[in-house]
Amino acid sequence: MGTELIKHFLPSQLVEHFDVEKIEQKPIPKTQRFEMRIYLSEKNILPEGCKADEWESKGFTDPKTVQDFPIRGKMVYLVLKCRRWRHKTDKDRIIRNDFSFLAEGAKMTRDLSAFLKDTGRGA
């Protein structure tokens, strides 16, 4: 599946803030099912209220994997690499964007968490 097409299946907030790096599909061991892993990296957009002349991108945090809605019977996992920025003069100050559209404390998107709660299969 192409990276442009997959954007239509992702939460809109992800498409706004992340680029699709790659998509992997692999079999789930001992089953006849497949899972899809969509690797996303955060765009180089500073958190609101921060000035570009004061902050510099300093790479990414460790990837975080969250579960999203299945696509055509395949389990879908989003592997997110979030950016971190360091203050140019105070090197100990690090900031990150707040992605509250991911379900707090859960390893799934907020939309999927709400859907499962509505169906009685709570997350």
mmCIF file with all atom_site columns, C-alpha atoms in Angstrom:
data_model
loop_
_atom_site.group_PDB
_atom_site.id
_atom_site.type_symbol
_atom_site.label_atom_id
_atom_site.label_alt_id
_atom_site.label_comp_id
_atom_site.label_asym_id
_atom_site.label_entity_id
_atom_site.label_seq_id
_atom_site.pdbx_PDB_ins_code
_atom_site.Cartn_x
_atom_site.Cartn_y
_atom_site.Cartn_z
_atom_site.occupancy
_atom_site.B_iso_or_equiv
_atom_site.pdbx_formal_charge
_atom_site.auth_seq_id
_atom_site.auth_comp_id
_atom_site.auth_asym_id
_atom_site.auth_atom_id
_atom_site.pdbx_PDB_model_num
ATOM 1   C CA . MET A 1 1   ? 0.000   0.000   0.000  1.00 0.00 ? 1   MET A CA 1
ATOM 2   C CA . GLY A 1 2   ? 1.436   3.403   -0.937 1.00 0.00 ? 2   GLY A CA 1
ATOM 3   C CA . THR A 1 3   ? 2.289   5.970   1.692  1.00 0.00 ? 3   THR A CA 1
ATOM 4   C CA . GLU A 1 4   ? -0.074  8.535   0.155  1.00 0.00 ? 4   GLU A CA 1
ATOM 5   C CA . LEU A 1 5   ? -3.008  6.122   0.162  1.00 0.00 ? 5   LEU A CA 1
ATOM 6   C CA . ILE A 1 6   ? -2.430  4.999   3.756  1.00 0.00 ? 6   ILE A CA 1
ATOM 7   C CA . LYS A 1 7   ? -2.873  8.605   4.945  1.00 0.00 ? 7   LYS A CA 1
ATOM 8   C CA . HIS A 1 8   ? -6.623  8.206   4.265  1.00 0.00 ? 8   HIS A CA 1
ATOM 9   C CA . PHE A 1 9   ? -6.785  5.468   6.914  1.00 0.00 ? 9   PHE A CA 1
ATOM 10  C CA . LEU A 1 10  ? -4.858  7.338   9.637  1.00 0.00 ? 10  LEU A CA 1
ATOM 11  C CA . PRO A 1 11  ? -6.208  9.749   12.267 1.00 0.00 ? 11  PRO A CA 1
ATOM 12  C CA . SER A 1 12  ? -6.116  13.263  10.790 1.00 0.00 ? 12  SER A CA 1
ATOM 13  C CA . GLN A 1 13  ? -3.893  14.512  13.639 1.00 0.00 ? 13  GLN A CA 1
ATOM 14  C CA . LEU A 1 14  ? -1.217  12.009  12.650 1.00 0.00 ? 14  LEU A CA 1
ATOM 15  C CA . VAL A 1 15  ? -1.244  13.141  9.036  1.00 0.00 ? 15  VAL A CA 1
ATOM 16  C CA . GLU A 1 16  ? -0.890  16.765  10.207 1.00 0.00 ? 16  GLU A CA 1
ATOM 17  C CA . HIS A 1 17  ? 2.106   16.100  12.452 1.00 0.00 ? 17  HIS A CA 1
ATOM 18  C CA . PHE A 1 18  ? 3.828   13.001  11.037 1.00 0.00 ? 18  PHE A CA 1
ATOM 19  C CA . ASP A 1 19  ? 5.290   11.728  7.773  1.00 0.00 ? 19  ASP A CA 1
ATOM 20  C CA . VAL A 1 20  ? 4.868   8.099   6.755  1.00 0.00 ? 20  VAL A CA 1
ATOM 21  C CA . GLU A 1 21  ? 8.334   6.556   6.474  1.00 0.00 ? 21  GLU A CA 1
ATOM 22  C CA . LYS A 1 22  ? 7.456   3.002   5.535  1.00 0.00 ? 22  LYS A CA 1
ATOM 23  C CA . ILE A 1 23  ? 4.807   0.318   5.789  1.00 0.00 ? 23  ILE A CA 1
ATOM 24  C CA . GLU A 1 24  ? 5.502   -3.304  6.641  1.00 0.00 ? 24  GLU A CA 1
ATOM 25  C CA . GLN A 1 25  ? 3.109   -6.199  6.429  1.00 0.00 ? 25  GLN A CA 1
ATOM 26  C CA . LYS A 1 26  ? 4.068   -9.473  8.033  1.00 0.00 ? 26  LYS A CA 1
ATOM 27  C CA . PRO A 1 27  ? 2.384   -12.685 9.071  1.00 0.00 ? 27  PRO A CA 1
ATOM 28  C CA . ILE A 1 28  ? 1.423   -13.229 12.690 1.00 0.00 ? 28  ILE A CA 1
ATOM 29  C CA . PRO A 1 29  ? 3.206   -16.426 13.787 1.00 0.00 ? 29  PRO A CA 1
ATOM 30  C CA . LYS A 1 30  ? 1.080   -19.578 14.100 1.00 0.00 ? 30  LYS A CA 1
ATOM 31  C CA . THR A 1 31  ? -1.947  -17.905 12.486 1.00 0.00 ? 31  THR A CA 1
ATOM 32  C CA . GLN A 1 32  ? -3.083  -17.162 8.971  1.00 0.00 ? 32  GLN A CA 1
ATOM 33  C CA . ARG A 1 33  ? -3.473  -13.486 9.829  1.00 0.00 ? 33  ARG A CA 1
ATOM 34  C CA . PHE A 1 34  ? -1.273  -10.516 9.054  1.00 0.00 ? 34  PHE A CA 1
ATOM 35  C CA . GLU A 1 35  ? -0.321  -7.348  10.863 1.00 0.00 ? 35  GLU A CA 1
ATOM 36  C CA . MET A 1 36  ? 0.583   -4.016  9.371  1.00 0.00 ? 36  MET A CA 1
ATOM 37  C CA . ARG A 1 37  ? 3.166   -1.707  10.914 1.00 0.00 ? 37  ARG A CA 1
ATOM 38  C CA . ILE A 1 38  ? 3.136   1.898   9.768  1.00 0.00 ? 38  ILE A CA 1
ATOM 39  C CA . TYR A 1 39  ? 6.300   3.804   10.660 1.00 0.00 ? 39  TYR A CA 1
ATOM 40  C CA . LEU A 1 40  ? 5.833   7.546   11.146 1.00 0.00 ? 40  LEU A CA 1
ATOM 41  C CA . SER A 1 41  ? 8.271   10.306  12.028 1.00 0.00 ? 41  SER A CA 1
ATOM 42  C CA . GLU A 1 42  ? 7.239   13.663  13.438 1.00 0.00 ? 42  GLU A CA 1
ATOM 43  C CA . LYS A 1 43  ? 7.553   16.626  11.097 1.00 0.00 ? 43  LYS A CA 1
ATOM 44  C CA . ASN A 1 44  ? 10.028  19.311  12.103 1.00 0.00 ? 44  ASN A CA 1
ATOM 45  C CA . ILE A 1 45  ? 7.388   21.681  13.491 1.00 0.00 ? 45  ILE A CA 1
ATOM 46  C CA . LEU A 1 46  ? 8.124   23.311  16.843 1.00 0.00 ? 46  LEU A CA 1
ATOM 47  C CA . PRO A 1 47  ? 5.491   23.207  19.593 1.00 0.00 ? 47  PRO A CA 1
ATOM 48  C CA . GLU A 1 48  ? 3.206   26.223  19.605 1.00 0.00 ? 48  GLU A CA 1
ATOM 49  C CA . GLY A 1 49  ? 4.650   29.314  21.248 1.00 0.00 ? 49  GLY A CA 1
ATOM 50  C CA . CYS A 1 50  ? 8.309   28.342  20.668 1.00 0.00 ? 50  CYS A CA 1
ATOM 51  C CA . LYS A 1 51  ? 10.589  30.467  18.516 1.00 0.00 ? 51  LYS A CA 1
ATOM 52  C CA . ALA A 1 52  ? 12.681  28.815  15.809 1.00 0.00 ? 52  ALA A CA 1
ATOM 53  C CA . ASP A 1 53  ? 15.679  31.042  16.574 1.00 0.00 ? 53  ASP A CA 1
ATOM 54  C CA . GLU A 1 54  ? 15.765  29.698  20.178 1.00 0.00 ? 54  GLU A CA 1
ATOM 55  C CA . TRP A 1 55  ? 15.313  25.954  19.574 1.00 0.00 ? 55  TRP A CA 1
ATOM 56  C CA . GLU A 1 56  ? 16.985  23.304  17.412 1.00 0.00 ? 56  GLU A CA 1
ATOM 57  C CA . SER A 1 57  ? 15.798  19.835  16.473 1.00 0.00 ? 57  SER A CA 1
ATOM 58  C CA . LYS A 1 58  ? 17.941  17.233  18.214 1.00 0.00 ? 58  LYS A CA 1
ATOM 59  C CA . GLY A 1 59  ? 16.674  13.981  16.785 1.00 0.00 ? 59  GLY A CA 1
ATOM 60  C CA . PHE A 1 60  ? 13.931  11.686  17.967 1.00 0.00 ? 60  PHE A CA 1
ATOM 61  C CA . THR A 1 61  ? 12.795  9.919   21.116 1.00 0.00 ? 61  THR A CA 1
ATOM 62  C CA . ASP A 1 62  ? 12.659  6.122   21.175 1.00 0.00 ? 62  ASP A CA 1
ATOM 63  C CA . PRO A 1 63  ? 9.816   4.928   18.932 1.00 0.00 ? 63  PRO A CA 1
ATOM 64  C CA . LYS A 1 64  ? 6.453   4.303   20.585 1.00 0.00 ? 64  LYS A CA 1
ATOM 65  C CA . THR A 1 65  ? 4.090   1.671   19.191 1.00 0.00 ? 65  THR A CA 1
ATOM 66  C CA . VAL A 1 66  ? 0.336   2.209   19.434 1.00 0.00 ? 66  VAL A CA 1
ATOM 67  C CA . GLN A 1 67  ? -2.514  0.120   18.094 1.00 0.00 ? 67  GLN A CA 1
ATOM 68  C CA . ASP A 1 68  ? -5.066  1.627   15.722 1.00 0.00 ? 68  ASP A CA 1
ATOM 69  C CA . PHE A 1 69  ? -8.193  0.365   13.949 1.00 0.00 ? 69  PHE A CA 1
ATOM 70  C CA . PRO A 1 70  ? -7.687  -2.795  11.878 1.00 0.00 ? 70  PRO A CA 1
ATOM 71  C CA . ILE A 1 71  ? -7.603  -2.380  8.108  1.00 0.00 ? 71  ILE A CA 1
ATOM 72  C CA . ARG A 1 72  ? -9.190  -5.169  6.041  1.00 0.00 ? 72  ARG A CA 1
ATOM 73  C CA . GLY A 1 73  ? -8.782  -7.686  8.851  1.00 0.00 ? 73  GLY A CA 1
ATOM 74  C CA . LYS A 1 74  ? -5.155  -6.801  9.545  1.00 0.00 ? 74  LYS A CA 1
ATOM 75  C CA . MET A 1 75  ? -4.021  -5.622  12.959 1.00 0.00 ? 75  MET A CA 1
ATOM 76  C CA . VAL A 1 76  ? -2.553  -2.126  12.574 1.00 0.00 ? 76  VAL A CA 1
ATOM 77  C CA . TYR A 1 77  ? 0.285   -0.760  14.677 1.00 0.00 ? 77  TYR A CA 1
ATOM 78  C CA . LEU A 1 78  ? 1.612   2.763   14.372 1.00 0.00 ? 78  LEU A CA 1
ATOM 79  C CA . VAL A 1 79  ? 5.298   3.125   15.210 1.00 0.00 ? 79  VAL A CA 1
ATOM 80  C CA . LEU A 1 80  ? 5.831   6.788   16.114 1.00 0.00 ? 80  LEU A CA 1
ATOM 81  C CA . LYS A 1 81  ? 9.146   8.592   16.274 1.00 0.00 ? 81  LYS A CA 1
ATOM 82  C CA . CYS A 1 82  ? 8.594   11.898  18.059 1.00 0.00 ? 82  CYS A CA 1
ATOM 83  C CA . ARG A 1 83  ? 11.007  14.803  17.803 1.00 0.00 ? 83  ARG A CA 1
ATOM 84  C CA . ARG A 1 84  ? 12.741  16.583  20.614 1.00 0.00 ? 84  ARG A CA 1
ATOM 85  C CA . TRP A 1 85  ? 14.133  20.095  20.500 1.00 0.00 ? 85  TRP A CA 1
ATOM 86  C CA . ARG A 1 86  ? 16.946  21.555  22.578 1.00 0.00 ? 86  ARG A CA 1
ATOM 87  C CA . HIS A 1 87  ? 17.243  25.187  23.601 1.00 0.00 ? 87  HIS A CA 1
ATOM 88  C CA . LYS A 1 88  ? 20.185  26.743  21.755 1.00 0.00 ? 88  LYS A CA 1
ATOM 89  C CA . THR A 1 89  ? 21.662  28.518  24.782 1.00 0.00 ? 89  THR A CA 1
ATOM 90  C CA . ASP A 1 90  ? 20.382  26.416  27.703 1.00 0.00 ? 90  ASP A CA 1
ATOM 91  C CA . LYS A 1 91  ? 21.398  22.950  26.475 1.00 0.00 ? 91  LYS A CA 1
ATOM 92  C CA . ASP A 1 92  ? 19.613  21.230  29.411 1.00 0.00 ? 92  ASP A CA 1
ATOM 93  C CA . ARG A 1 93  ? 16.173  22.442  28.248 1.00 0.00 ? 93  ARG A CA 1
ATOM 94  C CA . ILE A 1 94  ? 14.440  19.877  26.034 1.00 0.00 ? 94  ILE A CA 1
ATOM 95  C CA . ILE A 1 95  ? 10.877  20.153  24.717 1.00 0.00 ? 95  ILE A CA 1
ATOM 96  C CA . ARG A 1 96  ? 8.524   17.801  22.874 1.00 0.00 ? 96  ARG A CA 1
ATOM 97  C CA . ASN A 1 97  ? 5.088   18.145  21.332 1.00 0.00 ? 97  ASN A CA 1
ATOM 98  C CA . ASP A 1 98  ? 2.100   16.910  23.321 1.00 0.00 ? 98  ASP A CA 1
ATOM 99  C CA . PHE A 1 99  ? 0.178   14.348  21.326 1.00 0.00 ? 99  PHE A CA 1
ATOM 100 C CA . SER A 1 100 ? -2.931  14.045  23.461 1.00 0.00 ? 100 SER A CA 1
ATOM 101 C CA . PHE A 1 101 ? -4.816  12.373  20.608 1.00 0.00 ? 101 PHE A CA 1
ATOM 102 C CA . LEU A 1 102 ? -3.074  9.183   21.718 1.00 0.00 ? 102 LEU A CA 1
ATOM 103 C CA . ALA A 1 103 ? -4.980  7.475   24.505 1.00 0.00 ? 103 ALA A CA 1
ATOM 104 C CA . GLU A 1 104 ? -3.353  8.267   27.846 1.00 0.00 ? 104 GLU A CA 1
ATOM 105 C CA . GLY A 1 105 ? -1.993  5.165   29.544 1.00 0.00 ? 105 GLY A CA 1
ATOM 106 C CA . ALA A 1 106 ? -3.106  2.958   26.679 1.00 0.00 ? 106 ALA A CA 1
ATOM 107 C CA . LYS A 1 107 ? -1.151  1.720   23.734 1.00 0.00 ? 107 LYS A CA 1
ATOM 108 C CA . MET A 1 108 ? -3.745  2.718   21.171 1.00 0.00 ? 108 MET A CA 1
ATOM 109 C CA . THR A 1 109 ? -5.078  5.854   19.557 1.00 0.00 ? 109 THR A CA 1
ATOM 110 C CA . ARG A 1 110 ? -7.728  7.759   21.485 1.00 0.00 ? 110 ARG A CA 1
ATOM 111 C CA . ASP A 1 111 ? -10.257 7.096   18.693 1.00 0.00 ? 111 ASP A CA 1
ATOM 112 C CA . LEU A 1 112 ? -9.766  3.339   18.933 1.00 0.00 ? 112 LEU A CA 1
ATOM 113 C CA . SER A 1 113 ? -9.931  3.468   22.729 1.00 0.00 ? 113 SER A CA 1
ATOM 114 C CA . ALA A 1 114 ? -13.248 5.382   22.605 1.00 0.00 ? 114 ALA A CA 1
ATOM 115 C CA . PHE A 1 115 ? -14.642 2.985   19.999 1.00 0.00 ? 115 PHE A CA 1
ATOM 116 C CA . LEU A 1 116 ? -13.804 -0.067  22.126 1.00 0.00 ? 116 LEU A CA 1
ATOM 117 C CA . LYS A 1 117 ? -15.348 1.542   25.208 1.00 0.00 ? 117 LYS A CA 1
ATOM 118 C CA . ASP A 1 118 ? -18.557 2.206   23.257 1.00 0.00 ? 118 ASP A CA 1
ATOM 119 C CA . THR A 1 119 ? -18.761 -1.416  22.174 1.00 0.00 ? 119 THR A CA 1
ATOM 120 C CA . GLY A 1 120 ? -18.240 -2.651  25.732 1.00 0.00 ? 120 GLY A CA 1
ATOM 121 C CA . ARG A 1 121 ? -14.805 -4.070  24.984 1.00 0.00 ? 121 ARG A CA 1
ATOM 122 C CA . GLY A 1 122 ? -13.113 -1.224  26.911 1.00 0.00 ? 122 GLY A CA 1
ATOM 123 C CA . ALA A 1 123 ? -9.478  -0.356  26.697 1.00 0.00 ? 123 ALA A CA 1
#
